[in-house]
Amino acid sequence: MPDMEKSDQVSLSSPTELRCITCGYDLRSLPTEESCPECGTPIELSLRGDLLSQSDPAWVARLARGQSVLVFGVRFCLICMVCAFAIPFLGFGLGFVFAFGFGFNIPSWVFSVLFLSFGGTLIVGALFATLGCALVTTQDPRDSLRESSSSNRNVARQALLAMYACVPASFVALLIPFVRTSPQIFPVIFFLSVGTCFTVALVATLGWLAVLAARIPDHDLRSRTMKSARFFRWAVPVLILTALIPPMLSATPPAAGGALIRPGVLSSVTGCVFLVVAAGILIGSFRMYKDLRTYRTAFRKCATEANTTNSEPPLTD
Ligand SMILES: [Zn+2]
């Protein structure tokens, strides 16, 4: 086991680099028995490699807290996704039973209440997931002086911010006369902009988690996370596009002289693709949720280890 960890350290950090785990200061030219001139952390602690259990304890503890909040939020979102899938079927089933068995229909407000409560749950879940993401994607202090602005971690945070900015921005677009006069344009603007930012944030967060998985180290978890990222990268955009095509088709007047494909056929095809991709996303989300829980357990364990190994007093004679 110790040998395995050692080989990970070598592959993860270049031997010519030595950064302080607390502040990122370049420690290469300094004697290893001294402390970081910037923050006073013993250099010996920064020599242990890139493993999370050997990193800044405060930062790893924040990862563990963030992952708990993220798992909590994603669980809420998953419940909503399952309900969004189940309610139409449940509605048809119950409607059928009531209409033929009892001779009356379920009042429509029952469904309105159901949809509103699931909408509320989804918003709560999304807010918790965002907070969790914000905590999990905080910068490793060791990277503070060397991280690229296009790292997964930075991209994830910027895309999340952009996603929340797109909500009011889409409503501002309603002020444009062209958008106001054709109401079908608004959902296209809204879901394309929010959906694009969401996809980027999701894929970049998974990319960042994959980087952290290598520092747990858990290479199976890392490859599963990268597989999830590759799946969501195309599945979410396809879902959004197939959801938007039928309303867009109904908004455009039929082409004179006959189109290549009849709009009715095209919307049935997009409807089928939508259902298949939505089912795939539901399954993929359950897999991702299971992995997110594995990260939570691993981060908690690393946080405990980082706290015990890195808070040891420096070796002084
Ligand atoms: Zn330092």
Short mmCIF file of C-alpha atoms and ligand atoms in Angstrom, two decimals:
data_model
loop_
_atom_site.label_atom_id
_atom_site.label_comp_id
_atom_site.label_asym_id
_atom_site.label_seq_id
_atom_site.Cartn_x
_atom_site.Cartn_y
_atom_site.Cartn_z
CA MET A 1 0.00 0.00 0.00
CA PRO A 2 2.66 2.59 0.88
CA ASP A 3 4.50 1.70 -2.34
CA MET A 4 1.37 2.29 -4.41
CA GLU A 5 0.90 5.69 -2.82
CA LYS A 6 4.47 6.60 -3.52
CA SER A 7 4.17 5.79 -7.23
CA ASP A 8 1.05 8.03 -7.38
CA GLN A 9 2.94 10.90 -5.84
CA VAL A 10 5.67 10.61 -8.43
CA SER A 11 3.23 10.56 -11.32
CA LEU A 12 1.19 13.48 -9.96
CA SER A 13 3.79 16.05 -9.07
CA SER A 14 6.80 16.94 -11.11
CA PRO A 15 10.02 16.33 -9.14
CA THR A 16 11.26 19.81 -10.05
CA GLU A 17 8.28 21.43 -8.28
CA LEU A 18 7.88 21.97 -4.57
CA ARG A 19 5.05 24.21 -3.44
CA CYS A 20 4.03 25.06 0.13
CA ILE A 21 0.80 23.14 0.95
CA THR A 22 -0.58 26.17 2.83
CA CYS A 23 0.25 29.10 0.55
CA GLY A 24 1.75 27.78 -2.71
CA TYR A 25 5.11 29.48 -2.21
CA ASP A 26 7.95 27.95 -4.27
CA LEU A 27 10.14 26.10 -1.75
CA ARG A 28 12.68 24.50 -4.13
CA SER A 29 15.85 26.38 -3.12
CA LEU A 30 15.21 26.18 0.64
CA PRO A 31 16.62 23.67 3.16
CA THR A 32 13.96 21.06 4.01
CA GLU A 33 14.32 21.47 7.79
CA GLU A 34 13.22 25.10 7.61
CA SER A 35 9.73 26.61 7.42
CA CYS A 36 7.96 28.41 4.56
CA PRO A 37 9.13 32.07 4.60
CA GLU A 38 5.62 33.21 3.59
CA CYS A 39 3.36 31.38 6.06
CA GLY A 40 5.62 29.47 8.47
CA THR A 41 4.39 25.95 7.56
CA PRO A 42 7.24 23.44 8.06
CA ILE A 43 8.71 22.56 4.61
CA GLU A 44 8.77 18.90 5.66
CA LEU A 45 4.93 18.86 5.42
CA SER A 46 5.05 20.02 1.80
CA LEU A 47 7.53 17.29 0.86
CA ARG A 48 5.00 14.52 1.31
CA GLY A 49 3.44 14.79 -2.15
CA ASP A 50 0.06 15.57 -3.68
CA LEU A 51 -2.15 13.12 -1.76
CA LEU A 52 -5.19 14.72 -0.12
CA SER A 53 -4.27 13.09 3.18
CA GLN A 54 -0.97 15.03 2.98
CA SER A 55 -2.50 18.35 1.91
CA ASP A 56 -3.64 21.42 3.80
CA PRO A 57 -6.03 20.06 6.51
CA ALA A 58 -8.33 23.11 6.40
CA TRP A 59 -8.76 22.76 2.63
CA VAL A 60 -9.40 18.98 2.73
CA ALA A 61 -11.94 19.54 5.52
CA ARG A 62 -13.71 22.05 3.26
CA LEU A 63 -13.75 19.48 0.43
CA ALA A 64 -15.40 16.99 2.79
CA ARG A 65 -18.02 19.53 3.94
CA GLY A 66 -18.70 20.64 0.35
CA GLN A 67 -19.09 17.07 -0.85
CA SER A 68 -21.68 16.40 1.89
CA VAL A 69 -23.70 19.46 0.81
CA LEU A 70 -23.34 18.47 -2.86
CA VAL A 71 -24.58 14.92 -2.19
CA PHE A 72 -27.55 16.35 -0.23
CA GLY A 73 -28.47 18.71 -3.09
CA VAL A 74 -28.06 16.10 -5.83
CA ARG A 75 -30.31 13.72 -3.85
CA PHE A 76 -33.12 16.35 -3.93
CA CYS A 77 -32.60 16.86 -7.68
CA LEU A 78 -32.70 13.09 -8.28
CA ILE A 79 -36.03 12.77 -6.41
CA CYS A 80 -37.43 15.49 -8.70
CA MET A 81 -36.06 13.78 -11.82
CA VAL A 82 -37.70 10.49 -10.84
CA CYS A 83 -41.00 12.28 -10.14
CA ALA A 84 -40.83 14.20 -13.43
CA PHE A 85 -40.55 10.82 -15.13
CA ALA A 86 -43.19 9.08 -13.00
CA ILE A 87 -45.93 11.73 -12.69
CA PRO A 88 -47.15 11.63 -16.32
CA PHE A 89 -47.44 7.82 -16.17
CA LEU A 90 -48.99 7.96 -12.69
CA GLY A 91 -51.38 10.68 -13.87
CA PHE A 92 -52.58 8.65 -16.86
CA GLY A 93 -52.91 5.52 -14.71
CA LEU A 94 -54.87 7.21 -11.91
CA GLY A 95 -56.97 9.19 -14.40
CA PHE A 96 -57.92 5.95 -16.13
CA VAL A 97 -58.81 4.19 -12.86
CA PHE A 98 -60.84 7.11 -11.54
CA ALA A 99 -62.67 7.78 -14.81
CA PHE A 100 -63.74 4.17 -15.36
CA GLY A 101 -63.80 2.86 -11.80
CA PHE A 102 -65.32 5.74 -9.86
CA GLY A 103 -66.84 7.82 -12.61
CA PHE A 104 -65.03 11.07 -11.88
CA ASN A 105 -61.76 12.76 -12.79
CA ILE A 106 -58.92 13.84 -10.53
CA PRO A 107 -59.18 17.63 -10.23
CA SER A 108 -56.43 19.35 -12.21
CA TRP A 109 -55.24 21.32 -9.16
CA VAL A 110 -53.87 18.09 -7.68
CA PHE A 111 -51.37 17.95 -10.53
CA SER A 112 -50.62 21.69 -10.22
CA VAL A 113 -49.82 21.24 -6.52
CA LEU A 114 -47.66 18.19 -7.29
CA PHE A 115 -45.72 20.00 -10.03
CA LEU A 116 -45.25 23.12 -7.87
CA SER A 117 -43.95 21.14 -4.89
CA PHE A 118 -41.54 19.22 -7.13
CA GLY A 119 -40.43 22.50 -8.74
CA GLY A 120 -39.74 23.89 -5.25
CA THR A 121 -37.80 20.75 -4.29
CA LEU A 122 -35.76 21.03 -7.48
CA ILE A 123 -34.84 24.66 -6.71
CA VAL A 124 -33.83 23.74 -3.13
CA GLY A 125 -31.77 20.81 -4.47
CA ALA A 126 -30.11 22.99 -7.10
CA LEU A 127 -29.19 25.64 -4.50
CA PHE A 128 -27.64 23.05 -2.16
CA ALA A 129 -25.80 21.40 -5.09
CA THR A 130 -24.45 24.84 -6.12
CA LEU A 131 -23.26 25.58 -2.58
CA GLY A 132 -21.62 22.13 -2.42
CA CYS A 133 -19.94 22.73 -5.79
CA ALA A 134 -18.65 26.11 -4.64
CA LEU A 135 -17.05 24.49 -1.57
CA VAL A 136 -15.65 21.47 -3.42
CA THR A 137 -14.09 23.66 -6.12
CA THR A 138 -12.20 25.93 -3.72
CA GLN A 139 -8.56 26.25 -4.65
CA ASP A 140 -5.91 24.03 -3.14
CA PRO A 141 -3.69 26.63 -1.37
CA ARG A 142 -0.70 24.84 -2.90
CA ASP A 143 -1.96 25.87 -6.38
CA SER A 144 -2.55 29.52 -5.48
CA LEU A 145 0.49 30.79 -7.40
CA ARG A 146 0.51 28.44 -10.37
CA GLU A 147 -3.05 27.50 -11.39
CA SER A 148 -4.22 28.14 -14.97
CA SER A 149 -7.38 30.24 -15.36
CA SER A 150 -8.81 27.55 -17.65
CA SER A 151 -8.46 24.72 -15.11
CA ASN A 152 -11.55 22.54 -14.57
CA ARG A 153 -11.98 24.07 -11.14
CA ASN A 154 -12.04 27.66 -12.44
CA VAL A 155 -14.24 26.81 -15.43
CA ALA A 156 -16.76 25.04 -13.14
CA ARG A 157 -17.08 28.05 -10.86
CA GLN A 158 -17.38 30.54 -13.72
CA ALA A 159 -19.98 28.42 -15.51
CA LEU A 160 -22.05 28.18 -12.30
CA LEU A 161 -21.97 31.96 -11.92
CA ALA A 162 -22.88 32.38 -15.59
CA MET A 163 -25.78 29.93 -15.19
CA TYR A 164 -27.34 32.02 -12.41
CA ALA A 165 -26.66 35.21 -14.41
CA CYS A 166 -28.49 33.71 -17.42
CA VAL A 167 -31.79 33.50 -15.50
CA PRO A 168 -32.32 37.28 -15.09
CA ALA A 169 -30.56 37.94 -18.41
CA SER A 170 -33.12 35.81 -20.28
CA PHE A 171 -35.92 37.87 -18.77
CA VAL A 172 -34.14 41.04 -19.83
CA ALA A 173 -34.23 39.60 -23.38
CA LEU A 174 -38.04 39.88 -23.15
CA LEU A 175 -37.56 43.65 -23.52
CA ILE A 176 -36.38 43.11 -27.11
CA PRO A 177 -39.49 43.62 -29.30
CA PHE A 178 -38.63 40.64 -31.55
CA VAL A 179 -38.56 38.26 -28.55
CA ARG A 180 -41.72 39.78 -27.05
CA THR A 181 -43.74 39.36 -30.23
CA SER A 182 -42.82 35.68 -30.70
CA PRO A 183 -43.26 33.94 -27.32
CA GLN A 184 -41.70 30.67 -28.56
CA ILE A 185 -38.29 32.38 -28.69
CA PHE A 186 -38.11 32.92 -24.92
CA PRO A 187 -37.84 29.25 -23.83
CA VAL A 188 -35.22 28.73 -26.54
CA ILE A 189 -33.09 31.61 -25.20
CA PHE A 190 -33.66 30.56 -21.58
CA PHE A 191 -33.01 26.82 -21.86
CA LEU A 192 -30.15 27.13 -24.36
CA SER A 193 -28.22 29.64 -22.23
CA VAL A 194 -28.94 28.06 -18.83
CA GLY A 195 -28.50 24.55 -20.26
CA THR A 196 -25.16 25.38 -21.88
CA CYS A 197 -23.77 26.86 -18.65
CA PHE A 198 -25.15 23.91 -16.65
CA THR A 199 -23.48 21.39 -18.99
CA VAL A 200 -20.13 23.19 -18.80
CA ALA A 201 -20.37 23.46 -14.98
CA LEU A 202 -21.31 19.78 -14.61
CA VAL A 203 -18.58 18.47 -16.94
CA ALA A 204 -15.89 20.75 -15.44
CA THR A 205 -16.88 19.82 -11.85
CA LEU A 206 -16.63 16.12 -12.75
CA GLY A 207 -13.24 16.82 -14.38
CA TRP A 208 -12.04 18.50 -11.18
CA LEU A 209 -13.37 15.62 -9.05
CA ALA A 210 -11.44 13.22 -11.30
CA VAL A 211 -8.27 15.18 -10.52
CA LEU A 212 -9.05 14.88 -6.79
CA ALA A 213 -9.78 11.13 -7.20
CA ALA A 214 -6.17 10.65 -8.33
CA ARG A 215 -5.09 12.30 -5.09
CA ILE A 216 -7.27 10.07 -2.85
CA PRO A 217 -5.91 7.89 -4.66
CA ASP A 218 -8.80 5.92 -6.24
CA HIS A 219 -8.17 5.25 -9.92
CA ASP A 220 -11.40 3.29 -10.51
CA LEU A 221 -13.37 6.24 -9.16
CA ARG A 222 -11.33 8.55 -11.39
CA SER A 223 -12.10 6.59 -14.56
CA ARG A 224 -15.81 6.24 -13.63
CA THR A 225 -16.02 10.02 -13.08
CA MET A 226 -14.36 10.75 -16.44
CA LYS A 227 -16.80 8.35 -18.10
CA SER A 228 -19.73 10.23 -16.50
CA ALA A 229 -18.27 13.55 -17.70
CA ARG A 230 -17.96 12.23 -21.27
CA PHE A 231 -21.58 10.98 -21.17
CA PHE A 232 -23.16 14.18 -19.80
CA ARG A 233 -21.11 16.30 -22.22
CA TRP A 234 -23.27 15.14 -25.14
CA ALA A 235 -26.41 13.80 -23.40
CA VAL A 236 -27.50 17.04 -21.70
CA PRO A 237 -27.19 19.18 -24.88
CA VAL A 238 -29.09 16.51 -26.88
CA LEU A 239 -31.85 16.46 -24.24
CA ILE A 240 -32.19 20.26 -24.33
CA LEU A 241 -32.20 20.38 -28.14
CA THR A 242 -34.77 17.59 -28.53
CA ALA A 243 -36.97 19.32 -25.95
CA LEU A 244 -36.75 22.63 -27.85
CA ILE A 245 -37.18 21.40 -31.45
CA PRO A 246 -40.96 20.54 -31.35
CA PRO A 247 -42.03 23.96 -29.94
CA MET A 248 -39.73 25.66 -32.48
CA LEU A 249 -41.29 23.67 -35.32
CA SER A 250 -44.80 24.58 -34.23
CA ALA A 251 -43.72 28.22 -34.20
CA THR A 252 -42.42 28.25 -37.77
CA PRO A 253 -44.97 28.25 -40.62
CA PRO A 254 -44.94 25.12 -42.85
CA ALA A 255 -42.60 25.47 -45.82
CA ALA A 256 -44.22 25.95 -49.22
CA GLY A 257 -43.79 23.09 -51.71
CA GLY A 258 -43.27 20.42 -49.02
CA ALA A 259 -40.32 20.13 -46.66
CA LEU A 260 -37.81 17.28 -46.80
CA ILE A 261 -39.22 15.79 -43.58
CA ARG A 262 -42.77 16.47 -42.40
CA PRO A 263 -42.75 18.45 -39.11
CA GLY A 264 -45.04 15.84 -37.50
CA VAL A 265 -42.57 13.05 -38.26
CA LEU A 266 -39.66 15.17 -37.02
CA SER A 267 -41.34 15.96 -33.70
CA SER A 268 -42.18 12.26 -33.13
CA VAL A 269 -38.53 11.37 -33.81
CA THR A 270 -37.24 14.12 -31.48
CA GLY A 271 -39.83 13.04 -28.89
CA CYS A 272 -38.50 9.45 -28.97
CA VAL A 273 -34.86 10.63 -28.80
CA PHE A 274 -35.83 12.89 -25.87
CA LEU A 275 -37.35 9.99 -23.90
CA VAL A 276 -34.41 7.66 -24.56
CA VAL A 277 -31.81 10.31 -23.64
CA ALA A 278 -33.82 11.38 -20.56
CA ALA A 279 -33.92 7.76 -19.35
CA GLY A 280 -30.15 7.49 -20.00
CA ILE A 281 -29.52 10.69 -18.04
CA LEU A 282 -31.62 9.37 -15.15
CA ILE A 283 -29.55 6.16 -15.02
CA GLY A 284 -26.30 8.13 -15.47
CA SER A 285 -27.33 10.47 -12.65
CA PHE A 286 -27.90 7.57 -10.27
CA ARG A 287 -24.43 6.22 -11.13
CA MET A 288 -22.93 9.68 -10.62
CA TYR A 289 -24.76 10.04 -7.28
CA LYS A 290 -23.25 6.75 -6.09
CA ASP A 291 -19.78 8.02 -7.06
CA LEU A 292 -20.41 11.37 -5.35
CA ARG A 293 -21.11 9.44 -2.14
CA THR A 294 -17.84 7.53 -2.60
CA TYR A 295 -16.06 10.91 -2.87
CA ARG A 296 -17.79 12.07 0.32
CA THR A 297 -16.56 9.04 2.27
CA ALA A 298 -13.03 9.37 0.80
CA PHE A 299 -12.78 13.14 1.48
CA ARG A 300 -13.91 12.61 5.09
CA LYS A 301 -11.27 9.93 5.57
CA CYS A 302 -8.55 12.10 3.94
CA ALA A 303 -9.62 15.09 6.08
CA THR A 304 -9.20 13.04 9.26
CA GLU A 305 -5.80 11.76 8.07
CA ALA A 306 -4.64 15.25 6.98
CA ASN A 307 -5.66 16.60 10.35
CA THR A 308 -3.67 13.98 12.29
CA THR A 309 -0.57 13.81 10.07
CA ASN A 310 -0.21 17.50 9.20
CA SER A 311 -0.98 18.95 12.60
CA GLU A 312 1.95 17.09 14.15
CA PRO A 313 4.48 19.52 15.55
CA PRO A 314 7.51 20.03 13.26
CA LEU A 315 10.51 17.82 13.99
CA THR A 316 12.89 20.06 15.89
CA ASP A 317 15.82 19.00 18.01
ZN ZN B 1 3.65 28.77 2.87
#
